[in-house]
One Martini backbone bead per residue (centre of mass of N, CA, C, O) as a GRO file, in nm:
protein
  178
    1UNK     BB    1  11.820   7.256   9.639
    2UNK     BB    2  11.719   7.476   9.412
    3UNK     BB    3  11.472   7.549   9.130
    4UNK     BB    4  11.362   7.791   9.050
    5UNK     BB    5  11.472   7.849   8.740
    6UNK     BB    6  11.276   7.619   8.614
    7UNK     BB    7  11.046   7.822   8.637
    8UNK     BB    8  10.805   7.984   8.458
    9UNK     BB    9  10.716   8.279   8.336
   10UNK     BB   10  10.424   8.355   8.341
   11UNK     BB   11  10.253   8.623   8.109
   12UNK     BB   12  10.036   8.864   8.071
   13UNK     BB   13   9.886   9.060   7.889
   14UNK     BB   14   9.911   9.348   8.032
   15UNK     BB   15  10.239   9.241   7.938
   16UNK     BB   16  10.535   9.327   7.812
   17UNK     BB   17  10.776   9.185   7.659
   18UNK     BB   18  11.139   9.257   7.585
   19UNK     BB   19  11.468   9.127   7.407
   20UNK     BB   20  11.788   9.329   7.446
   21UNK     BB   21  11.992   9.089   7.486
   22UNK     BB   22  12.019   9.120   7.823
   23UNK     BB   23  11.770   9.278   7.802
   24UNK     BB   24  11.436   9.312   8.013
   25UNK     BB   25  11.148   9.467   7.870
   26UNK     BB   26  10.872   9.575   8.109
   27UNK     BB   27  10.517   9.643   8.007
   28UNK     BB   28  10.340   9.794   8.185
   29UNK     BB   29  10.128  10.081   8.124
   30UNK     BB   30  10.314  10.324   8.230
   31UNK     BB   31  10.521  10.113   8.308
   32UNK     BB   32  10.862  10.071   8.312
   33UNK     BB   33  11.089   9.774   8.328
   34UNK     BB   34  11.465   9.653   8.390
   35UNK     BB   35  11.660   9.360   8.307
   36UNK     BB   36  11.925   9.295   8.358
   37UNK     BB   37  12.201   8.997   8.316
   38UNK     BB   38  12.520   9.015   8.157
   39UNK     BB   39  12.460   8.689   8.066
   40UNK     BB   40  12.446   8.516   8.282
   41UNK     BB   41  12.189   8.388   8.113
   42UNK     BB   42  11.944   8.296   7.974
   43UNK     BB   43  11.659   8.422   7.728
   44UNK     BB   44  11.341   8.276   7.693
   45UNK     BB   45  11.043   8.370   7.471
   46UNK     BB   46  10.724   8.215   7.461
   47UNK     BB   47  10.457   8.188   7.522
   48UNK     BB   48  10.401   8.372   7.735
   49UNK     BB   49  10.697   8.247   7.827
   50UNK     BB   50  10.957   8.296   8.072
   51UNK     BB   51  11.298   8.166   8.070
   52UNK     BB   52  11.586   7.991   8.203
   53UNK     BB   53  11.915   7.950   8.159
   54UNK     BB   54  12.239   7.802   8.177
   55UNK     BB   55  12.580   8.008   8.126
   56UNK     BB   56  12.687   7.770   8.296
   57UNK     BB   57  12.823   7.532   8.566
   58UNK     BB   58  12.872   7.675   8.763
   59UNK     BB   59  12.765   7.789   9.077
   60UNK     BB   60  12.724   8.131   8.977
   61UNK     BB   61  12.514   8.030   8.787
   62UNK     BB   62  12.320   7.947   8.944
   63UNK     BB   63  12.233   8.152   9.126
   64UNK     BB   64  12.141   8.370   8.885
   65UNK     BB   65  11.936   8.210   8.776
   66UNK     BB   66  11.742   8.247   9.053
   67UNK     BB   67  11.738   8.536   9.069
   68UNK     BB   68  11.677   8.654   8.773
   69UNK     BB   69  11.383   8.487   8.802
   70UNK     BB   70  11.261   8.631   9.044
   71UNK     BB   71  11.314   8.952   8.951
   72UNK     BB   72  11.134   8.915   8.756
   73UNK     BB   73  10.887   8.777   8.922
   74UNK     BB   74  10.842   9.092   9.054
   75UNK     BB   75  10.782   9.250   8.818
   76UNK     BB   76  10.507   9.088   8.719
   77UNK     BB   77  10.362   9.138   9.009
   78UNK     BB   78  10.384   9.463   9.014
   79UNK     BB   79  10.238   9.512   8.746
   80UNK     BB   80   9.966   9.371   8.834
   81UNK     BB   81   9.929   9.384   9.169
   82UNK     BB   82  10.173   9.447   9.353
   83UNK     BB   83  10.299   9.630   9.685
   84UNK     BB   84  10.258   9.562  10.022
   85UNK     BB   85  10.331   9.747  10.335
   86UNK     BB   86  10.208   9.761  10.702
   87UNK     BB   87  10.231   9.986  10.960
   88UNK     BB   88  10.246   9.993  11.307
   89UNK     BB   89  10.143  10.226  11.566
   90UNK     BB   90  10.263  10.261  11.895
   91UNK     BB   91  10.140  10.536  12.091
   92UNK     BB   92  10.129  10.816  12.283
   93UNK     BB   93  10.115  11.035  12.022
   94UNK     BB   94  10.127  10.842  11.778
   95UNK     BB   95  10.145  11.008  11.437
   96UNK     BB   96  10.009  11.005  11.115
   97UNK     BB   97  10.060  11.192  10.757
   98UNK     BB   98   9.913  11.315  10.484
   99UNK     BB   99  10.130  11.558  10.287
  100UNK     BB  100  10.120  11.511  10.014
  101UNK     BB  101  10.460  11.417   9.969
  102UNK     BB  102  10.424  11.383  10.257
  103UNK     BB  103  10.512  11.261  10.550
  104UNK     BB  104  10.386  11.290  10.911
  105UNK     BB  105  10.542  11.243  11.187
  106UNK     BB  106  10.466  11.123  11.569
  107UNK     BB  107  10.736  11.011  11.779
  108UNK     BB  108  10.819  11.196  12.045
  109UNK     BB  109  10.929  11.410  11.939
  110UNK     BB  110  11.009  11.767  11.921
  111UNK     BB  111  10.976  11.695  11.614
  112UNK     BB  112  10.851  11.624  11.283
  113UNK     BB  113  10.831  11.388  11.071
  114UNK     BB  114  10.984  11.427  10.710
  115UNK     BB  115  10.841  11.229  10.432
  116UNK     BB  116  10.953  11.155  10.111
  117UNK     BB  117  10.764  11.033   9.863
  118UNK     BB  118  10.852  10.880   9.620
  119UNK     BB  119  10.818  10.774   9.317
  120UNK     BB  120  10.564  10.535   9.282
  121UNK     BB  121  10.468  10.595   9.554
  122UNK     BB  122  10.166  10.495   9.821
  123UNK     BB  123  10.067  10.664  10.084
  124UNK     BB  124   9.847  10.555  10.350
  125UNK     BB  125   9.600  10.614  10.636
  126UNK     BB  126   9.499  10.452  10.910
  127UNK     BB  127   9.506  10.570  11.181
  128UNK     BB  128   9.775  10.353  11.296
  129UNK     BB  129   9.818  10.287  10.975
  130UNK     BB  130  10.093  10.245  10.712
  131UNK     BB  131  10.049  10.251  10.352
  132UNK     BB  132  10.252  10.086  10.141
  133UNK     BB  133  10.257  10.135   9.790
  134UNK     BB  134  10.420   9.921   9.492
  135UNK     BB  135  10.614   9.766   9.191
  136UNK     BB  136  10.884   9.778   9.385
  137UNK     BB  137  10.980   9.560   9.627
  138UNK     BB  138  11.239   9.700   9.700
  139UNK     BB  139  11.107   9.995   9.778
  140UNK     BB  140  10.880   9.900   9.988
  141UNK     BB  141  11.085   9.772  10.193
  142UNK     BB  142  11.277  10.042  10.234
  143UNK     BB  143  11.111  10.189  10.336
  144UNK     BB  144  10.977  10.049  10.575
  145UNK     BB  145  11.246  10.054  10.708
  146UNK     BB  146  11.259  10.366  10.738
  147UNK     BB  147  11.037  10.444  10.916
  148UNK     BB  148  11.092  10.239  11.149
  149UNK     BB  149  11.321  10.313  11.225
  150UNK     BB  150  11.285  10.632  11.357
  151UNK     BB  151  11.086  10.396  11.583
  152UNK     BB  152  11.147  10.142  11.716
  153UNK     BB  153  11.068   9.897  11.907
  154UNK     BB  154  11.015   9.828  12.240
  155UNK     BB  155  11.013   9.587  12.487
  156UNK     BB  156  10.827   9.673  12.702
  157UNK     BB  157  10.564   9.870  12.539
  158UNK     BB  158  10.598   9.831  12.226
  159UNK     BB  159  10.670  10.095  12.084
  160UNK     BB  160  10.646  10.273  11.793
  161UNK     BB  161  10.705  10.074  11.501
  162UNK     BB  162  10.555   9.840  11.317
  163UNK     BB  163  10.493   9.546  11.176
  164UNK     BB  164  10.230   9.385  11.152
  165UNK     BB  165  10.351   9.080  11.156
  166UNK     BB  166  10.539   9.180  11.413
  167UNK     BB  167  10.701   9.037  11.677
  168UNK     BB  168  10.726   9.099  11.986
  169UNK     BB  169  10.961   9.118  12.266
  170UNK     BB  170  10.908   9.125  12.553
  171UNK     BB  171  10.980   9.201  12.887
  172UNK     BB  172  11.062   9.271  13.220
  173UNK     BB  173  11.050   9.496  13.464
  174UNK     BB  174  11.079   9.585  13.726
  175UNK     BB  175  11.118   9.529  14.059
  176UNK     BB  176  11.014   9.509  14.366
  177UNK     BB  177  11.128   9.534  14.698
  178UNK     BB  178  11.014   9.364  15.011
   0.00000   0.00000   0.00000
């Protein structure tokens, strides 16, 4: 069993911590973000330490402990480094461009597809790579899948969007017979 939750989070002083009843509300520079918890854990702060403690005896409790922990300690590490995901594009005339807040795909559609990119979201390209970075984990991932989406990965040629660490499971094409 995981025991994340007992693990305290370190607050850098460039992060101001404040707790409002069951929200705990983080400012780094000019973003604020706020962690609702509900009351389902405890929230210590002290010593430049956030820590968690459990609100019942029972299993969903332990489970929320280590929840709250995690998506705290992820807003302190977006506010203070960031969150970058990779994709790379793969395939003749696959190319991508930021123009403005839009990204425009050519992903051998007839058509160029525009993304238009959130606030908060950075978008650069480079040759084949788009680099995606923001301070909200859980948006920097879920866009990263949607661009994605647009053109997966095909098994033969491996042509496509792909995570730069994501492995191809390549196929074996036709074969002729003799």
């Amino acid at each position: 069993m995981s025991r994340v939750g007992k693990k305290p989070i370190s607050i850098p002083s460039s992060v101001q911590v404040s707790i409002e009843g069951s929200k705990i509300v983080f400012k780094g520079g000019k973003i604020t973000k706020e962690l609702e918890t509900y009351g389902r854990v405890g929230i210590e702060f002290k010593d430049n330490e956030l820590s968690f403690s459990l609100a019942g005896s029972d299993a969903q409790s332990r489970a929320y402990w280590g929840t709250y922990r995690a998506l705290a300690n992820n807003i302190v590490v977006g506010l203070t480094e960031g969150f970058t995901k990779q994709l790379e594009i793969n395939g003749v005339g696959y190319k991508a461009a930021v123009k403005g807040k839009v990204l425009e795909l050519a992903l051998g559609f007839s058509h160029p597809i525009n993304y238009d990119i959130p606030e908060g979201i950075e978008i650069s390209v480079d040759k084949n790579l788009v680099i995606i970075k923001g301070a909200d984990k859980q948006q920097v991932g879920q866009i990263a899948a949607e661009i994605r989406e647009f053109r997966p990965p095909e098994p033969y040629k491996g042509k496509g969007v792909k995570y730069v660490d994501e492995r191809i499971i390549r196929k074996a094409g036709k074969t002729s017979k003799k």
